[in-house]
């Protein structure tokens, strides 16, 4: 009795095999169709995976990086006082993590940027130009001048520069709130302009040297973000 199912399966296999070769054209057409469908699915999945990687790099390459470390309260309430002490030590610590290819500390503040009689609000970001260029492509969107060649340089979006009526070589004054609540002041020379094509960035962001930012806003060695780039963005959890 135990041989019954086995014999039935063997019979089905023989019948199926004979049926395949009874109409060879139909068999070959079916096989080719299945093979072509598998090929299309494989190519499509590969293209999709490559597109996802490109989207990730486009989304993270300009400013955000693959991961960030910040004060727990800073995301919901980005005030100067919510910072990370000992930014240099934190940067070195994360730079030594396996899989991390670039780390950049940043100090940030919303401030009033003035040139002559014109003033506009902007996000002022203090960066280490060498470290930041390794994980952000903002410096590649250079429209005029140079990317932060000196400690007191400023790198300004073209739309913000137009609103302020400034160009490369002009001087700007940044006024904001220091860590202890006093007035923060920073004077910088515009050494470069950038144009990303994203209006929200070009009209409201400027970068200055990290040390100048820390001194002007009385931050000491503190920063607001440690931005991280890894070898594989999908590995970040």
mmCIF file of C-alpha atoms in Angstrom:
data_model
loop_
_atom_site.group_PDB
_atom_site.id
_atom_site.type_symbol
_atom_site.label_atom_id
_atom_site.label_comp_id
_atom_site.label_asym_id
_atom_site.label_seq_id
_atom_site.Cartn_x
_atom_site.Cartn_y
_atom_site.Cartn_z
ATOM 1 C CA UNK A 1 0.000 0.000 0.000
ATOM 2 C CA UNK A 2 2.866 2.349 0.746
ATOM 3 C CA UNK A 3 4.008 2.115 -2.858
ATOM 4 C CA UNK A 4 0.685 3.485 -4.129
ATOM 5 C CA UNK A 5 1.437 7.228 -3.769
ATOM 6 C CA UNK A 6 4.964 6.767 -5.127
ATOM 7 C CA UNK A 7 3.681 4.942 -8.202
ATOM 8 C CA UNK A 8 1.057 7.639 -8.740
ATOM 9 C CA UNK A 9 3.681 10.394 -8.558
ATOM 10 C CA UNK A 10 5.943 8.511 -10.966
ATOM 11 C CA UNK A 11 3.033 8.092 -13.370
ATOM 12 C CA UNK A 12 2.249 11.820 -13.223
ATOM 13 C CA UNK A 13 5.898 12.660 -13.923
ATOM 14 C CA UNK A 14 6.012 10.357 -16.976
ATOM 15 C CA UNK A 15 2.753 11.736 -18.335
ATOM 16 C CA UNK A 16 3.899 15.321 -17.771
ATOM 17 C CA UNK A 17 7.249 14.665 -19.439
ATOM 18 C CA UNK A 18 5.591 13.121 -22.510
ATOM 19 C CA UNK A 19 3.135 16.003 -22.674
ATOM 20 C CA UNK A 20 5.988 18.507 -22.722
ATOM 21 C CA UNK A 21 7.504 17.008 -25.842
ATOM 22 C CA UNK A 22 4.240 16.255 -27.580
ATOM 23 C CA UNK A 23 3.980 19.937 -28.522
ATOM 24 C CA UNK A 24 7.586 21.114 -28.617
ATOM 25 C CA UNK A 25 6.841 24.591 -29.931
ATOM 26 C CA UNK A 26 4.448 25.253 -27.071
ATOM 27 C CA UNK A 27 6.999 23.919 -24.565
ATOM 28 C CA UNK A 28 9.842 26.074 -25.882
ATOM 29 C CA UNK A 29 7.637 29.155 -26.024
ATOM 30 C CA UNK A 30 6.553 28.606 -22.400
ATOM 31 C CA UNK A 31 10.151 28.040 -21.267
ATOM 32 C CA UNK A 32 11.360 31.159 -23.075
ATOM 33 C CA UNK A 33 8.501 33.197 -21.619
ATOM 34 C CA UNK A 34 9.289 32.074 -18.079
ATOM 35 C CA UNK A 35 13.012 32.691 -18.588
ATOM 36 C CA UNK A 36 12.384 36.169 -19.989
ATOM 37 C CA UNK A 37 10.076 36.999 -17.079
ATOM 38 C CA UNK A 38 12.734 35.906 -14.571
ATOM 39 C CA UNK A 39 15.303 38.017 -16.421
ATOM 40 C CA UNK A 40 13.052 41.088 -16.298
ATOM 41 C CA UNK A 41 12.353 40.643 -12.585
ATOM 42 C CA UNK A 42 16.073 40.254 -11.832
ATOM 43 C CA UNK A 43 17.017 43.341 -13.851
ATOM 44 C CA UNK A 44 14.152 45.328 -12.328
ATOM 45 C CA UNK A 45 15.137 44.440 -8.779
ATOM 46 C CA UNK A 46 18.775 45.349 -9.462
ATOM 47 C CA UNK A 47 17.735 48.672 -10.986
ATOM 48 C CA UNK A 48 15.422 49.346 -8.050
ATOM 49 C CA UNK A 49 18.173 48.638 -5.527
ATOM 50 C CA UNK A 50 20.556 50.940 -7.389
ATOM 51 C CA UNK A 51 17.916 53.657 -7.561
ATOM 52 C CA UNK A 52 17.281 53.407 -3.825
ATOM 53 C CA UNK A 53 20.997 53.861 -3.142
ATOM 54 C CA UNK A 54 21.072 56.925 -5.400
ATOM 55 C CA UNK A 55 18.008 58.375 -3.676
ATOM 56 C CA UNK A 56 19.573 57.843 -0.260
ATOM 57 C CA UNK A 57 22.801 59.571 -1.286
ATOM 58 C CA UNK A 58 20.892 62.462 -2.864
ATOM 59 C CA UNK A 59 18.758 62.908 0.244
ATOM 60 C CA UNK A 60 21.629 62.679 2.729
ATOM 61 C CA UNK A 61 24.564 64.021 0.741
ATOM 62 C CA UNK A 62 23.830 67.739 0.917
ATOM 63 C CA UNK A 63 23.636 68.269 4.671
ATOM 64 C CA UNK A 64 22.274 65.492 6.850
ATOM 65 C CA UNK A 65 24.706 62.572 6.479
ATOM 66 C CA UNK A 66 23.673 58.994 7.252
ATOM 67 C CA UNK A 67 23.385 59.502 11.023
ATOM 68 C CA UNK A 68 23.556 62.304 13.557
ATOM 69 C CA UNK A 69 24.278 62.608 17.248
ATOM 70 C CA UNK A 70 22.688 65.517 19.104
ATOM 71 C CA UNK A 71 21.371 66.575 22.496
ATOM 72 C CA UNK A 72 18.081 64.760 23.330
ATOM 73 C CA UNK A 73 16.172 68.062 23.478
ATOM 74 C CA UNK A 74 17.722 69.667 20.400
ATOM 75 C CA UNK A 75 15.558 68.057 17.706
ATOM 76 C CA UNK A 76 12.280 69.414 19.102
ATOM 77 C CA UNK A 77 13.740 72.631 20.497
ATOM 78 C CA UNK A 78 16.871 73.668 18.552
ATOM 79 C CA UNK A 79 18.267 76.234 20.965
ATOM 80 C CA UNK A 80 21.948 77.067 21.364
ATOM 81 C CA UNK A 81 21.958 75.827 24.970
ATOM 82 C CA UNK A 82 21.067 72.256 23.946
ATOM 83 C CA UNK A 83 24.527 71.241 22.807
ATOM 84 C CA UNK A 84 27.055 68.446 23.117
ATOM 85 C CA UNK A 85 30.023 69.290 25.311
ATOM 86 C CA UNK A 86 33.496 68.152 24.252
ATOM 87 C CA UNK A 87 32.759 68.100 20.537
ATOM 88 C CA UNK A 88 36.359 67.281 19.655
ATOM 89 C CA UNK A 89 36.354 64.120 21.783
ATOM 90 C CA UNK A 90 32.993 62.994 20.397
ATOM 91 C CA UNK A 91 34.180 63.497 16.832
ATOM 92 C CA UNK A 92 37.321 61.444 17.423
ATOM 93 C CA UNK A 93 35.345 58.705 19.166
ATOM 94 C CA UNK A 94 32.903 58.224 16.292
ATOM 95 C CA UNK A 95 35.659 58.507 13.687
ATOM 96 C CA UNK A 96 37.146 55.321 15.135
ATOM 97 C CA UNK A 97 33.969 53.252 14.784
ATOM 98 C CA UNK A 98 34.271 50.478 12.135
ATOM 99 C CA UNK A 99 32.247 51.260 9.024
ATOM 100 C CA UNK A 100 32.309 55.024 9.565
ATOM 101 C CA UNK A 101 34.029 56.831 6.684
ATOM 102 C CA UNK A 102 33.576 60.476 7.732
ATOM 103 C CA UNK A 103 32.559 62.451 10.827
ATOM 104 C CA UNK A 104 31.950 66.193 11.054
ATOM 105 C CA UNK A 105 31.071 68.349 14.087
ATOM 106 C CA UNK A 106 28.688 71.270 13.584
ATOM 107 C CA UNK A 107 27.587 74.198 15.709
ATOM 108 C CA UNK A 108 24.292 75.803 14.699
ATOM 109 C CA UNK A 109 22.149 78.803 15.543
ATOM 110 C CA UNK A 110 19.281 80.759 14.070
ATOM 111 C CA UNK A 111 20.555 84.315 13.857
ATOM 112 C CA UNK A 112 20.146 87.699 12.214
ATOM 113 C CA UNK A 113 22.586 88.271 9.366
ATOM 114 C CA UNK A 114 23.245 91.898 8.444
ATOM 115 C CA UNK A 115 25.091 93.719 5.690
ATOM 116 C CA UNK A 116 24.767 97.491 5.598
ATOM 117 C CA UNK A 117 21.134 98.374 6.205
ATOM 118 C CA UNK A 118 19.767 94.952 5.214
ATOM 119 C CA UNK A 119 19.100 92.121 7.650
ATOM 120 C CA UNK A 120 17.669 88.633 7.207
ATOM 121 C CA UNK A 121 17.218 85.623 9.453
ATOM 122 C CA UNK A 122 19.284 82.553 8.608
ATOM 123 C CA UNK A 123 20.615 79.281 9.927
ATOM 124 C CA UNK A 124 24.296 79.824 10.716
ATOM 125 C CA UNK A 125 26.322 76.608 10.721
ATOM 126 C CA UNK A 126 29.853 76.404 12.056
ATOM 127 C CA UNK A 127 31.827 73.637 10.348
ATOM 128 C CA UNK A 128 35.271 72.155 10.043
ATOM 129 C CA UNK A 129 35.619 72.659 6.258
ATOM 130 C CA UNK A 130 37.863 69.635 5.713
ATOM 131 C CA UNK A 131 35.720 67.224 7.717
ATOM 132 C CA UNK A 132 32.437 68.597 6.398
ATOM 133 C CA UNK A 133 33.494 68.380 2.759
ATOM 134 C CA UNK A 134 34.158 64.656 3.288
ATOM 135 C CA UNK A 135 30.476 63.928 3.971
ATOM 136 C CA UNK A 136 28.546 66.883 2.529
ATOM 137 C CA UNK A 137 28.522 67.954 -1.114
ATOM 138 C CA UNK A 138 27.506 71.543 -0.313
ATOM 139 C CA UNK A 139 31.029 72.725 -1.144
ATOM 140 C CA UNK A 140 30.664 71.279 -4.668
ATOM 141 C CA UNK A 141 27.815 73.705 -5.383
ATOM 142 C CA UNK A 142 30.275 76.607 -5.467
ATOM 143 C CA UNK A 143 28.868 79.520 -7.463
ATOM 144 C CA UNK A 144 31.615 82.072 -6.777
ATOM 145 C CA UNK A 145 34.761 82.463 -4.675
ATOM 146 C CA UNK A 146 36.177 79.707 -2.452
ATOM 147 C CA UNK A 147 34.912 77.312 0.189
ATOM 148 C CA UNK A 148 35.891 78.660 3.634
ATOM 149 C CA UNK A 149 39.596 79.283 2.937
ATOM 150 C CA UNK A 150 40.151 81.173 6.226
ATOM 151 C CA UNK A 151 38.955 80.829 9.855
ATOM 152 C CA UNK A 152 36.778 83.962 9.577
ATOM 153 C CA UNK A 153 35.296 83.096 6.162
ATOM 154 C CA UNK A 154 31.592 82.789 5.371
ATOM 155 C CA UNK A 155 30.014 80.565 2.707
ATOM 156 C CA UNK A 156 26.624 82.010 1.773
ATOM 157 C CA UNK A 157 23.691 80.840 -0.339
ATOM 158 C CA UNK A 158 23.202 82.892 -3.497
ATOM 159 C CA UNK A 159 19.592 83.807 -2.693
ATOM 160 C CA UNK A 160 20.568 85.006 0.787
ATOM 161 C CA UNK A 161 23.450 86.975 -0.722
ATOM 162 C CA UNK A 162 21.053 88.619 -3.190
ATOM 163 C CA UNK A 163 18.660 89.540 -0.388
ATOM 164 C CA UNK A 164 21.519 91.067 1.597
ATOM 165 C CA UNK A 165 23.005 92.783 -1.456
ATOM 166 C CA UNK A 166 26.426 91.221 -0.923
ATOM 167 C CA UNK A 167 29.048 89.473 -3.018
ATOM 168 C CA UNK A 168 32.384 87.759 -2.518
ATOM 169 C CA UNK A 169 34.697 89.995 -0.502
ATOM 170 C CA UNK A 170 31.945 91.769 1.428
ATOM 171 C CA UNK A 171 31.567 91.657 5.198
ATOM 172 C CA UNK A 172 28.575 90.404 7.168
ATOM 173 C CA UNK A 173 27.609 90.650 10.832
ATOM 174 C CA UNK A 174 25.839 87.788 12.596
ATOM 175 C CA UNK A 175 23.836 88.529 15.752
ATOM 176 C CA UNK A 176 22.187 85.882 17.901
ATOM 177 C CA UNK A 177 21.835 84.502 21.420
ATOM 178 C CA UNK A 178 24.838 83.025 23.203
ATOM 179 C CA UNK A 179 24.694 79.931 25.400
ATOM 180 C CA UNK A 180 24.166 81.903 28.615
ATOM 181 C CA UNK A 181 21.526 84.152 27.051
ATOM 182 C CA UNK A 182 23.775 87.081 26.194
ATOM 183 C CA UNK A 183 24.259 88.605 22.765
ATOM 184 C CA UNK A 184 26.384 86.587 20.351
ATOM 185 C CA UNK A 185 28.206 88.506 17.638
ATOM 186 C CA UNK A 186 30.260 87.280 14.734
ATOM 187 C CA UNK A 187 31.877 89.228 11.906
ATOM 188 C CA UNK A 188 32.842 87.287 8.787
ATOM 189 C CA UNK A 189 34.004 87.980 5.262
ATOM 190 C CA UNK A 190 32.084 86.354 2.434
ATOM 191 C CA UNK A 191 34.675 84.253 0.606
ATOM 192 C CA UNK A 192 32.283 82.007 -1.300
ATOM 193 C CA UNK A 193 28.729 81.639 -2.569
ATOM 194 C CA UNK A 194 26.848 78.401 -3.185
ATOM 195 C CA UNK A 195 23.785 77.543 -5.250
ATOM 196 C CA UNK A 196 22.153 74.155 -4.699
ATOM 197 C CA UNK A 197 18.938 74.758 -6.621
ATOM 198 C CA UNK A 198 16.985 74.236 -3.400
ATOM 199 C CA UNK A 199 15.487 77.595 -2.537
ATOM 200 C CA UNK A 200 14.994 76.753 1.144
ATOM 201 C CA UNK A 201 18.756 76.180 1.460
ATOM 202 C CA UNK A 202 20.034 78.918 -0.836
ATOM 203 C CA UNK A 203 18.045 81.661 0.880
ATOM 204 C CA UNK A 204 18.453 80.673 4.518
ATOM 205 C CA UNK A 205 21.788 78.925 5.146
ATOM 206 C CA UNK A 206 25.327 80.150 5.594
ATOM 207 C CA UNK A 207 28.410 78.368 6.868
ATOM 208 C CA UNK A 208 31.285 79.798 8.882
ATOM 209 C CA UNK A 209 34.364 78.264 10.468
ATOM 210 C CA UNK A 210 33.610 76.113 13.511
ATOM 211 C CA UNK A 211 36.121 77.844 15.793
ATOM 212 C CA UNK A 212 34.745 81.291 14.910
ATOM 213 C CA UNK A 213 31.200 80.082 15.567
ATOM 214 C CA UNK A 214 32.150 78.566 18.921
ATOM 215 C CA UNK A 215 33.914 81.755 19.988
ATOM 216 C CA UNK A 216 31.130 84.092 18.856
ATOM 217 C CA UNK A 217 28.369 82.087 20.549
ATOM 218 C CA UNK A 218 30.437 81.247 23.662
ATOM 219 C CA UNK A 219 30.221 77.511 23.046
ATOM 220 C CA UNK A 220 33.718 76.557 24.084
ATOM 221 C CA UNK A 221 34.311 73.096 22.602
ATOM 222 C CA UNK A 222 30.584 72.306 22.373
ATOM 223 C CA UNK A 223 28.764 71.476 19.135
ATOM 224 C CA UNK A 224 25.132 70.818 18.264
ATOM 225 C CA UNK A 225 25.519 67.893 15.904
ATOM 226 C CA UNK A 226 28.052 65.242 15.102
ATOM 227 C CA UNK A 227 27.204 64.169 11.556
ATOM 228 C CA UNK A 228 28.276 60.706 10.408
ATOM 229 C CA UNK A 229 28.711 59.095 6.998
ATOM 230 C CA UNK A 230 29.053 55.328 6.721
ATOM 231 C CA UNK A 231 30.229 53.039 3.958
ATOM 232 C CA UNK A 232 26.684 51.709 3.548
ATOM 233 C CA UNK A 233 23.694 53.875 4.462
ATOM 234 C CA UNK A 234 21.483 50.785 4.742
ATOM 235 C CA UNK A 235 23.565 49.514 7.636
ATOM 236 C CA UNK A 236 22.538 52.462 9.806
ATOM 237 C CA UNK A 237 19.842 51.512 12.301
#
